[in-house]
């Protein structure tokens, strides 16, 4: 028996008289601690996202460090050596015009998408001959008409196609389409760009020197499959991003609680 019980520290005596916490209290504190950590991590993620967006905006408006020497600053999330183009500011008037032109081209060429252009031009349909174009240049035949719509694919910017472009624009404006004051030269330029795009598709689908028509068709089909697969991967990468990190942290915390 202790000879000096009165010598105990009062604070120590109070602590010794306090009932000890049970397992339920420890588990509750553990949960609270995990939730606090999740909250801190979520705040850090949001802060990091804001800083990243601010950094990107800063770099997009900065003058390149080596602009004098002709080189450009290279920044990319994929590779530090891959150049990032300057952001394009959408012009709604141009966007509307491009949509109108694409739909009108589909009607004139009887296609649903650009890949149908090979079928649409089979048998010489929607295709002017070199003889016709030469005779038009010499003035021996009248100007081409929109019906049937027959561009000259060998020389996109020839006089024949320029005449078609003028009639094409006049027809759209006569139908009531408003191009918001866009200059005629800009409208004609996009007309030529659409023909160039369709011409590239024609060349891509055409059989190569060592291919048959069936082999060319299979090659194009494989290219479409690769393009679709790459698009799916890119879309998935955009979906699984920092926006879902708090959710993953929450699921991780539930897993940790289940293991304790």
PDB file of C-alpha atoms in Angstrom:
ATOM      1  CA  UNK A   1       0.000   0.000   0.000  1.00  0.00           C
ATOM      2  CA  UNK A   2       1.260   3.459  -0.956  1.00  0.00           C
ATOM      3  CA  UNK A   3       2.223   5.557   2.080  1.00  0.00           C
ATOM      4  CA  UNK A   4       1.544   8.875   0.284  1.00  0.00           C
ATOM      5  CA  UNK A   5      -1.719   8.617  -1.730  1.00  0.00           C
ATOM      6  CA  UNK A   6      -2.288  12.348  -1.279  1.00  0.00           C
ATOM      7  CA  UNK A   7       0.842  13.126  -3.307  1.00  0.00           C
ATOM      8  CA  UNK A   8      -0.881  12.167  -6.564  1.00  0.00           C
ATOM      9  CA  UNK A   9      -1.205  15.008  -9.118  1.00  0.00           C
ATOM     10  CA  UNK A  10      -4.854  16.132  -9.342  1.00  0.00           C
ATOM     11  CA  UNK A  11      -4.741  16.140 -13.134  1.00  0.00           C
ATOM     12  CA  UNK A  12      -3.322  12.639 -13.109  1.00  0.00           C
ATOM     13  CA  UNK A  13      -6.038  11.555 -10.693  1.00  0.00           C
ATOM     14  CA  UNK A  14      -8.722  13.019 -12.989  1.00  0.00           C
ATOM     15  CA  UNK A  15      -7.224  11.295 -15.980  1.00  0.00           C
ATOM     16  CA  UNK A  16      -7.090   8.009 -14.104  1.00  0.00           C
ATOM     17  CA  UNK A  17     -10.764   8.360 -13.184  1.00  0.00           C
ATOM     18  CA  UNK A  18     -11.858   9.076 -16.822  1.00  0.00           C
ATOM     19  CA  UNK A  19     -13.406   5.975 -18.417  1.00  0.00           C
ATOM     20  CA  UNK A  20     -11.349   4.598 -21.293  1.00  0.00           C
ATOM     21  CA  UNK A  21     -12.748   4.855 -24.845  1.00  0.00           C
ATOM     22  CA  UNK A  22     -14.009   1.663 -26.384  1.00  0.00           C
ATOM     23  CA  UNK A  23     -13.426   0.210 -29.901  1.00  0.00           C
ATOM     24  CA  UNK A  24     -16.502   2.024 -31.257  1.00  0.00           C
ATOM     25  CA  UNK A  25     -15.067   5.419 -30.345  1.00  0.00           C
ATOM     26  CA  UNK A  26     -11.698   4.578 -31.930  1.00  0.00           C
ATOM     27  CA  UNK A  27     -13.427   3.438 -35.131  1.00  0.00           C
ATOM     28  CA  UNK A  28     -15.467   6.668 -35.233  1.00  0.00           C
ATOM     29  CA  UNK A  29     -12.345   8.759 -34.853  1.00  0.00           C
ATOM     30  CA  UNK A  30     -10.679   6.712 -37.595  1.00  0.00           C
ATOM     31  CA  UNK A  31     -13.599   7.415 -39.957  1.00  0.00           C
ATOM     32  CA  UNK A  32     -13.510  11.111 -39.127  1.00  0.00           C
ATOM     33  CA  UNK A  33      -9.788  11.191 -39.799  1.00  0.00           C
ATOM     34  CA  UNK A  34     -10.232   9.498 -43.203  1.00  0.00           C
ATOM     35  CA  UNK A  35     -13.037  11.890 -44.155  1.00  0.00           C
ATOM     36  CA  UNK A  36     -10.864  14.821 -43.137  1.00  0.00           C
ATOM     37  CA  UNK A  37      -8.048  13.483 -45.317  1.00  0.00           C
ATOM     38  CA  UNK A  38     -10.464  13.079 -48.244  1.00  0.00           C
ATOM     39  CA  UNK A  39     -11.644  16.654 -47.797  1.00  0.00           C
ATOM     40  CA  UNK A  40      -8.055  17.895 -47.770  1.00  0.00           C
ATOM     41  CA  UNK A  41      -7.213  15.866 -50.889  1.00  0.00           C
ATOM     42  CA  UNK A  42     -10.306  17.097 -52.726  1.00  0.00           C
ATOM     43  CA  UNK A  43      -9.379  20.670 -51.868  1.00  0.00           C
ATOM     44  CA  UNK A  44      -5.857  20.075 -53.125  1.00  0.00           C
ATOM     45  CA  UNK A  45      -7.184  18.600 -56.376  1.00  0.00           C
ATOM     46  CA  UNK A  46      -9.461  21.587 -56.958  1.00  0.00           C
ATOM     47  CA  UNK A  47      -6.617  23.973 -56.189  1.00  0.00           C
ATOM     48  CA  UNK A  48      -4.335  22.076 -58.558  1.00  0.00           C
ATOM     49  CA  UNK A  49      -6.973  22.195 -61.304  1.00  0.00           C
ATOM     50  CA  UNK A  50      -7.338  25.975 -60.888  1.00  0.00           C
ATOM     51  CA  UNK A  51      -3.585  26.495 -60.959  1.00  0.00           C
ATOM     52  CA  UNK A  52      -3.259  24.315 -64.055  1.00  0.00           C
ATOM     53  CA  UNK A  53      -5.993  26.244 -65.872  1.00  0.00           C
ATOM     54  CA  UNK A  54      -4.380  29.534 -64.887  1.00  0.00           C
ATOM     55  CA  UNK A  55      -0.990  28.304 -66.111  1.00  0.00           C
ATOM     56  CA  UNK A  56      -2.428  27.220 -69.460  1.00  0.00           C
ATOM     57  CA  UNK A  57      -4.132  30.576 -69.905  1.00  0.00           C
ATOM     58  CA  UNK A  58      -0.897  32.327 -69.070  1.00  0.00           C
ATOM     59  CA  UNK A  59       1.106  30.321 -71.582  1.00  0.00           C
ATOM     60  CA  UNK A  60      -1.543  30.750 -74.287  1.00  0.00           C
ATOM     61  CA  UNK A  61      -1.193  34.556 -74.047  1.00  0.00           C
ATOM     62  CA  UNK A  62       2.580  34.672 -73.606  1.00  0.00           C
ATOM     63  CA  UNK A  63       4.960  35.725 -76.321  1.00  0.00           C
ATOM     64  CA  UNK A  64       7.198  32.776 -77.219  1.00  0.00           C
ATOM     65  CA  UNK A  65      10.577  32.978 -75.547  1.00  0.00           C
ATOM     66  CA  UNK A  66      12.438  32.326 -78.780  1.00  0.00           C
ATOM     67  CA  UNK A  67      10.112  34.198 -81.111  1.00  0.00           C
ATOM     68  CA  UNK A  68      13.030  36.153 -82.503  1.00  0.00           C
ATOM     69  CA  UNK A  69      14.839  33.014 -83.620  1.00  0.00           C
ATOM     70  CA  UNK A  70      11.714  31.596 -85.233  1.00  0.00           C
ATOM     71  CA  UNK A  71      11.142  28.690 -82.825  1.00  0.00           C
ATOM     72  CA  UNK A  72       8.083  28.404 -80.589  1.00  0.00           C
ATOM     73  CA  UNK A  73       7.446  27.392 -77.019  1.00  0.00           C
ATOM     74  CA  UNK A  74       6.556  23.710 -76.824  1.00  0.00           C
ATOM     75  CA  UNK A  75       4.110  22.530 -74.190  1.00  0.00           C
ATOM     76  CA  UNK A  76       1.940  19.439 -74.288  1.00  0.00           C
ATOM     77  CA  UNK A  77       0.388  17.045 -71.821  1.00  0.00           C
ATOM     78  CA  UNK A  78       1.612  14.208 -74.037  1.00  0.00           C
ATOM     79  CA  UNK A  79       5.159  15.345 -74.721  1.00  0.00           C
ATOM     80  CA  UNK A  80       7.192  18.412 -73.733  1.00  0.00           C
ATOM     81  CA  UNK A  81       8.586  18.485 -77.268  1.00  0.00           C
ATOM     82  CA  UNK A  82       5.265  18.585 -79.096  1.00  0.00           C
ATOM     83  CA  UNK A  83       4.124  22.025 -80.192  1.00  0.00           C
ATOM     84  CA  UNK A  84       0.686  23.205 -79.124  1.00  0.00           C
ATOM     85  CA  UNK A  85      -1.143  25.374 -81.670  1.00  0.00           C
ATOM     86  CA  UNK A  86      -2.614  28.633 -80.520  1.00  0.00           C
ATOM     87  CA  UNK A  87      -6.289  28.339 -79.555  1.00  0.00           C
ATOM     88  CA  UNK A  88      -8.716  29.048 -82.367  1.00  0.00           C
ATOM     89  CA  UNK A  89     -11.498  31.471 -81.656  1.00  0.00           C
ATOM     90  CA  UNK A  90     -14.726  30.228 -83.217  1.00  0.00           C
ATOM     91  CA  UNK A  91     -16.495  32.547 -85.593  1.00  0.00           C
ATOM     92  CA  UNK A  92     -20.188  31.722 -85.425  1.00  0.00           C
ATOM     93  CA  UNK A  93     -20.865  33.235 -88.844  1.00  0.00           C
ATOM     94  CA  UNK A  94     -18.222  31.039 -90.436  1.00  0.00           C
ATOM     95  CA  UNK A  95     -19.466  27.987 -88.535  1.00  0.00           C
ATOM     96  CA  UNK A  96     -23.005  28.533 -89.824  1.00  0.00           C
ATOM     97  CA  UNK A  97     -21.726  29.062 -93.354  1.00  0.00           C
ATOM     98  CA  UNK A  98     -19.696  25.850 -93.291  1.00  0.00           C
ATOM     99  CA  UNK A  99     -22.722  23.861 -92.122  1.00  0.00           C
ATOM    100  CA  UNK A 100     -24.892  25.301 -94.904  1.00  0.00           C
ATOM    101  CA  UNK A 101     -22.251  24.525 -97.536  1.00  0.00           C
ATOM    102  CA  UNK A 102     -21.759  20.954 -96.310  1.00  0.00           C
ATOM    103  CA  UNK A 103     -25.476  20.202 -96.402  1.00  0.00           C
ATOM    104  CA  UNK A 104     -25.841  21.760 -99.854  1.00  0.00           C
ATOM    105  CA  UNK A 105     -22.897  19.715-101.155  1.00  0.00           C
ATOM    106  CA  UNK A 106     -24.517  16.541 -99.858  1.00  0.00           C
ATOM    107  CA  UNK A 107     -27.694  17.330-101.774  1.00  0.00           C
ATOM    108  CA  UNK A 108     -25.921  18.273-105.010  1.00  0.00           C
ATOM    109  CA  UNK A 109     -23.643  15.220-104.955  1.00  0.00           C
ATOM    110  CA  UNK A 110     -26.283  12.851-103.558  1.00  0.00           C
ATOM    111  CA  UNK A 111     -24.103  11.720-100.641  1.00  0.00           C
ATOM    112  CA  UNK A 112     -24.661  11.277 -96.904  1.00  0.00           C
ATOM    113  CA  UNK A 113     -21.030  11.700 -95.865  1.00  0.00           C
ATOM    114  CA  UNK A 114     -17.682  12.438 -97.492  1.00  0.00           C
ATOM    115  CA  UNK A 115     -16.792   8.755 -97.810  1.00  0.00           C
ATOM    116  CA  UNK A 116     -19.681   8.312-100.273  1.00  0.00           C
ATOM    117  CA  UNK A 117     -17.975  10.477-102.893  1.00  0.00           C
ATOM    118  CA  UNK A 118     -16.368   7.494-104.634  1.00  0.00           C
ATOM    119  CA  UNK A 119     -19.737   5.873-105.226  1.00  0.00           C
ATOM    120  CA  UNK A 120     -21.253   9.206-106.298  1.00  0.00           C
ATOM    121  CA  UNK A 121     -18.602   9.725-109.021  1.00  0.00           C
ATOM    122  CA  UNK A 122     -18.655   6.216-110.463  1.00  0.00           C
ATOM    123  CA  UNK A 123     -19.406   6.065-114.161  1.00  0.00           C
ATOM    124  CA  UNK A 124     -18.467   9.714-114.663  1.00  0.00           C
ATOM    125  CA  UNK A 125     -21.313  11.077-112.565  1.00  0.00           C
ATOM    126  CA  UNK A 126     -20.690  14.424-110.862  1.00  0.00           C
ATOM    127  CA  UNK A 127     -17.452  14.687-112.794  1.00  0.00           C
ATOM    128  CA  UNK A 128     -16.594  17.031-115.668  1.00  0.00           C
ATOM    129  CA  UNK A 129     -14.297  15.764-118.421  1.00  0.00           C
ATOM    130  CA  UNK A 130     -11.058  17.512-119.480  1.00  0.00           C
ATOM    131  CA  UNK A 131     -12.519  18.115-122.940  1.00  0.00           C
ATOM    132  CA  UNK A 132     -15.499  19.982-121.528  1.00  0.00           C
ATOM    133  CA  UNK A 133     -13.295  22.140-119.345  1.00  0.00           C
ATOM    134  CA  UNK A 134     -10.944  22.968-122.250  1.00  0.00           C
ATOM    135  CA  UNK A 135     -13.860  23.886-124.482  1.00  0.00           C
ATOM    136  CA  UNK A 136     -15.308  26.093-121.741  1.00  0.00           C
ATOM    137  CA  UNK A 137     -11.958  27.860-121.333  1.00  0.00           C
ATOM    138  CA  UNK A 138     -11.931  28.509-125.065  1.00  0.00           C
ATOM    139  CA  UNK A 139     -15.485  29.833-124.980  1.00  0.00           C
ATOM    140  CA  UNK A 140     -16.891  27.201-127.339  1.00  0.00           C
ATOM    141  CA  UNK A 141     -19.449  25.856-124.845  1.00  0.00           C
ATOM    142  CA  UNK A 142     -21.659  27.637-122.297  1.00  0.00           C
ATOM    143  CA  UNK A 143     -20.967  27.799-118.574  1.00  0.00           C
ATOM    144  CA  UNK A 144     -21.635  24.704-116.458  1.00  0.00           C
ATOM    145  CA  UNK A 145     -24.860  24.457-114.486  1.00  0.00           C
ATOM    146  CA  UNK A 146     -25.588  23.274-110.960  1.00  0.00           C
ATOM    147  CA  UNK A 147     -27.940  20.578-112.209  1.00  0.00           C
ATOM    148  CA  UNK A 148     -26.267  18.205-112.718  1.00  0.00           C
ATOM    149  CA  UNK A 149     -23.486  19.257-110.371  1.00  0.00           C
ATOM    150  CA  UNK A 150     -20.274  18.195-112.103  1.00  0.00           C
ATOM    151  CA  UNK A 151     -17.039  19.699-110.701  1.00  0.00           C
ATOM    152  CA  UNK A 152     -13.683  19.210-112.385  1.00  0.00           C
ATOM    153  CA  UNK A 153     -11.619  17.226-109.893  1.00  0.00           C
ATOM    154  CA  UNK A 154      -8.230  17.413-111.617  1.00  0.00           C
ATOM    155  CA  UNK A 155      -7.899  21.189-111.106  1.00  0.00           C
ATOM    156  CA  UNK A 156     -10.008  22.432-108.223  1.00  0.00           C
ATOM    157  CA  UNK A 157      -9.398  26.147-108.802  1.00  0.00           C
ATOM    158  CA  UNK A 158     -10.027  26.200-112.525  1.00  0.00           C
ATOM    159  CA  UNK A 159     -12.464  28.584-114.242  1.00  0.00           C
ATOM    160  CA  UNK A 160     -15.042  25.815-114.551  1.00  0.00           C
ATOM    161  CA  UNK A 161     -15.214  25.292-110.786  1.00  0.00           C
ATOM    162  CA  UNK A 162     -15.081  29.046-110.200  1.00  0.00           C
ATOM    163  CA  UNK A 163     -18.204  29.428-112.309  1.00  0.00           C
ATOM    164  CA  UNK A 164     -19.869  26.642-110.325  1.00  0.00           C
ATOM    165  CA  UNK A 165     -18.913  28.413-107.098  1.00  0.00           C
ATOM    166  CA  UNK A 166     -20.566  31.661-108.202  1.00  0.00           C
ATOM    167  CA  UNK A 167     -23.781  29.856-109.151  1.00  0.00           C
ATOM    168  CA  UNK A 168     -23.665  27.832-105.923  1.00  0.00           C
ATOM    169  CA  UNK A 169     -23.412  30.971-103.769  1.00  0.00           C
ATOM    170  CA  UNK A 170     -26.102  32.793-105.755  1.00  0.00           C
ATOM    171  CA  UNK A 171     -28.431  29.822-105.333  1.00  0.00           C
ATOM    172  CA  UNK A 172     -27.972  29.717-101.561  1.00  0.00           C
ATOM    173  CA  UNK A 173     -28.467  33.453-101.210  1.00  0.00           C
ATOM    174  CA  UNK A 174     -31.549  33.230-103.421  1.00  0.00           C
ATOM    175  CA  UNK A 175     -32.915  30.553-101.091  1.00  0.00           C
ATOM    176  CA  UNK A 176     -32.739  33.058 -98.248  1.00  0.00           C
ATOM    177  CA  UNK A 177     -29.528  32.019 -96.505  1.00  0.00           C
ATOM    178  CA  UNK A 178     -27.792  34.900 -94.765  1.00  0.00           C
ATOM    179  CA  UNK A 179     -24.015  34.770 -94.564  1.00  0.00           C
ATOM    180  CA  UNK A 180     -23.821  37.758 -92.193  1.00  0.00           C
ATOM    181  CA  UNK A 181     -21.913  40.025 -94.544  1.00  0.00           C
ATOM    182  CA  UNK A 182     -19.127  37.560 -95.337  1.00  0.00           C
ATOM    183  CA  UNK A 183     -17.235  38.538 -98.454  1.00  0.00           C
ATOM    184  CA  UNK A 184     -17.850  36.599-101.625  1.00  0.00           C
ATOM    185  CA  UNK A 185     -14.189  35.643-101.952  1.00  0.00           C
ATOM    186  CA  UNK A 186     -14.364  33.930 -98.546  1.00  0.00           C
ATOM    187  CA  UNK A 187     -17.441  31.975 -99.604  1.00  0.00           C
ATOM    188  CA  UNK A 188     -15.738  30.888-102.829  1.00  0.00           C
ATOM    189  CA  UNK A 189     -12.639  29.889-100.882  1.00  0.00           C
ATOM    190  CA  UNK A 190     -14.631  27.550 -98.703  1.00  0.00           C
ATOM    191  CA  UNK A 191     -16.340  26.135-101.798  1.00  0.00           C
ATOM    192  CA  UNK A 192     -12.878  25.218-103.114  1.00  0.00           C
ATOM    193  CA  UNK A 193     -11.870  23.814 -99.728  1.00  0.00           C
ATOM    194  CA  UNK A 194     -14.865  21.481 -99.748  1.00  0.00           C
ATOM    195  CA  UNK A 195     -13.880  20.225-103.196  1.00  0.00           C
ATOM    196  CA  UNK A 196     -10.296  19.715-101.987  1.00  0.00           C
ATOM    197  CA  UNK A 197     -11.530  17.666 -99.022  1.00  0.00           C
ATOM    198  CA  UNK A 198     -13.668  15.469-101.246  1.00  0.00           C
ATOM    199  CA  UNK A 199     -10.806  15.080-103.715  1.00  0.00           C
ATOM    200  CA  UNK A 200      -8.538  13.810-100.928  1.00  0.00           C
ATOM    201  CA  UNK A 201     -11.190  11.248-100.035  1.00  0.00           C
ATOM    202  CA  UNK A 202     -11.358  10.144-103.668  1.00  0.00           C
ATOM    203  CA  UNK A 203      -7.596   9.648-103.744  1.00  0.00           C
ATOM    204  CA  UNK A 204      -7.586   7.801-100.439  1.00  0.00           C
ATOM    205  CA  UNK A 205     -10.175   5.307-101.616  1.00  0.00           C
ATOM    206  CA  UNK A 206      -8.685   4.832-105.079  1.00  0.00           C
ATOM    207  CA  UNK A 207      -6.784   1.522-105.591  1.00  0.00           C
ATOM    208  CA  UNK A 208      -3.023   1.878-105.393  1.00  0.00           C
ATOM    209  CA  UNK A 209      -0.646   0.537-108.018  1.00  0.00           C
ATOM    210  CA  UNK A 210      -0.372  -2.870-106.322  1.00  0.00           C
ATOM    211  CA  UNK A 211      -4.020  -3.153-105.201  1.00  0.00           C
ATOM    212  CA  UNK A 212      -7.224  -4.492-106.629  1.00  0.00           C
ATOM    213  CA  UNK A 213     -10.542  -2.748-106.023  1.00  0.00           C
ATOM    214  CA  UNK A 214     -11.393  -5.267-103.301  1.00  0.00           C
ATOM    215  CA  UNK A 215      -8.034  -4.799-101.579  1.00  0.00           C
ATOM    216  CA  UNK A 216      -8.499  -1.038-101.655  1.00  0.00           C
ATOM    217  CA  UNK A 217     -11.940  -1.411-100.116  1.00  0.00           C
ATOM    218  CA  UNK A 218     -10.531  -3.588 -97.323  1.00  0.00           C
ATOM    219  CA  UNK A 219      -7.708  -1.123 -96.675  1.00  0.00           C
ATOM    220  CA  UNK A 220     -10.159   1.782 -96.332  1.00  0.00           C
ATOM    221  CA  UNK A 221     -12.376  -0.289 -94.013  1.00  0.00           C
ATOM    222  CA  UNK A 222      -9.400  -1.067 -91.769  1.00  0.00           C
ATOM    223  CA  UNK A 223      -8.426   2.607 -91.693  1.00  0.00           C
ATOM    224  CA  UNK A 224     -11.950   3.501 -90.576  1.00  0.00           C
ATOM    225  CA  UNK A 225     -11.784   0.907 -87.799  1.00  0.00           C
ATOM    226  CA  UNK A 226      -8.448   2.285 -86.587  1.00  0.00           C
ATOM    227  CA  UNK A 227      -9.807   5.832 -86.617  1.00  0.00           C
ATOM    228  CA  UNK A 228     -12.895   4.842 -84.631  1.00  0.00           C
ATOM    229  CA  UNK A 229     -10.795   2.896 -82.113  1.00  0.00           C
ATOM    230  CA  UNK A 230      -8.452   5.858 -81.637  1.00  0.00           C
ATOM    231  CA  UNK A 231     -11.435   8.165 -81.152  1.00  0.00           C
ATOM    232  CA  UNK A 232     -12.892   5.876 -78.491  1.00  0.00           C
ATOM    233  CA  UNK A 233      -9.590   5.835 -76.608  1.00  0.00           C
ATOM    234  CA  UNK A 234      -9.284   9.611 -76.728  1.00  0.00           C
ATOM    235  CA  UNK A 235     -12.857  10.093 -75.550  1.00  0.00           C
ATOM    236  CA  UNK A 236     -12.251   7.645 -72.700  1.00  0.00           C
ATOM    237  CA  UNK A 237      -9.130   9.523 -71.651  1.00  0.00           C
ATOM    238  CA  UNK A 238     -11.130  12.734 -71.490  1.00  0.00           C
ATOM    239  CA  UNK A 239     -13.873  11.094 -69.443  1.00  0.00           C
ATOM    240  CA  UNK A 240     -11.579   9.526 -66.855  1.00  0.00           C
ATOM    241  CA  UNK A 241      -9.885  12.701 -65.709  1.00  0.00           C
ATOM    242  CA  UNK A 242      -9.338  14.827 -62.639  1.00  0.00           C
ATOM    243  CA  UNK A 243     -13.083  15.455 -62.445  1.00  0.00           C
ATOM    244  CA  UNK A 244     -13.520  11.896 -61.150  1.00  0.00           C
ATOM    245  CA  UNK A 245     -10.641  11.949 -58.689  1.00  0.00           C
ATOM    246  CA  UNK A 246     -12.784  12.902 -55.645  1.00  0.00           C
ATOM    247  CA  UNK A 247     -15.088   9.982 -56.464  1.00  0.00           C
ATOM    248  CA  UNK A 248     -12.153   7.575 -56.616  1.00  0.00           C
ATOM    249  CA  UNK A 249     -10.888   8.927 -53.303  1.00  0.00           C
ATOM    250  CA  UNK A 250     -14.286   8.341 -51.733  1.00  0.00           C
ATOM    251  CA  UNK A 251     -14.404   4.761 -53.010  1.00  0.00           C
ATOM    252  CA  UNK A 252     -10.865   4.199 -51.748  1.00  0.00           C
ATOM    253  CA  UNK A 253     -11.888   5.437 -48.284  1.00  0.00           C
ATOM    254  CA  UNK A 254     -14.857   3.040 -48.202  1.00  0.00           C
ATOM    255  CA  UNK A 255     -12.503   0.188 -49.092  1.00  0.00           C
ATOM    256  CA  UNK A 256     -10.158   1.231 -46.282  1.00  0.00           C
ATOM    257  CA  UNK A 257     -13.032   1.281 -43.803  1.00  0.00           C
ATOM    258  CA  UNK A 258     -14.139  -2.179 -44.892  1.00  0.00           C
ATOM    259  CA  UNK A 259     -10.644  -3.547 -44.282  1.00  0.00           C
ATOM    260  CA  UNK A 260     -10.379  -2.083 -40.747  1.00  0.00           C
TER     261      UNK A 260
END
